[in-house]
CSV table of C-alpha atoms in Angstrom, one decimal:
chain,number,residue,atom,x,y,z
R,1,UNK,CA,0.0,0.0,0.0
R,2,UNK,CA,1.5,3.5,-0.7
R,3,UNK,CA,-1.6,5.1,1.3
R,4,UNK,CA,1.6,7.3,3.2
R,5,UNK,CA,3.1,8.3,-0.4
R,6,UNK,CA,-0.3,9.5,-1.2
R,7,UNK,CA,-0.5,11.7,2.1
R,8,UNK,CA,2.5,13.0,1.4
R,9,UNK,CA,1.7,14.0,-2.1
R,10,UNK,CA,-1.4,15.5,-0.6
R,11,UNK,CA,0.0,17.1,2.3
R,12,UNK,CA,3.0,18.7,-0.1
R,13,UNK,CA,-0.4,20.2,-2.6
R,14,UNK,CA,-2.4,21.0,0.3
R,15,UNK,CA,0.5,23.2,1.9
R,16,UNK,CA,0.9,25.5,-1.2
C-alpha cells in the first residue's frame, strides 16, 4: 500500500 506516499503528495499540494 503506498496510502503514506499519497499523504504525502497531498500534504505537499495542500501546503501551497
Amino acid at each position: 500500500m503506498k496510502l503514506s506516499l499519497s499523504i504525502a503528495i497531498i500534504f505537499c499540494l495542500a501546503h501551497q
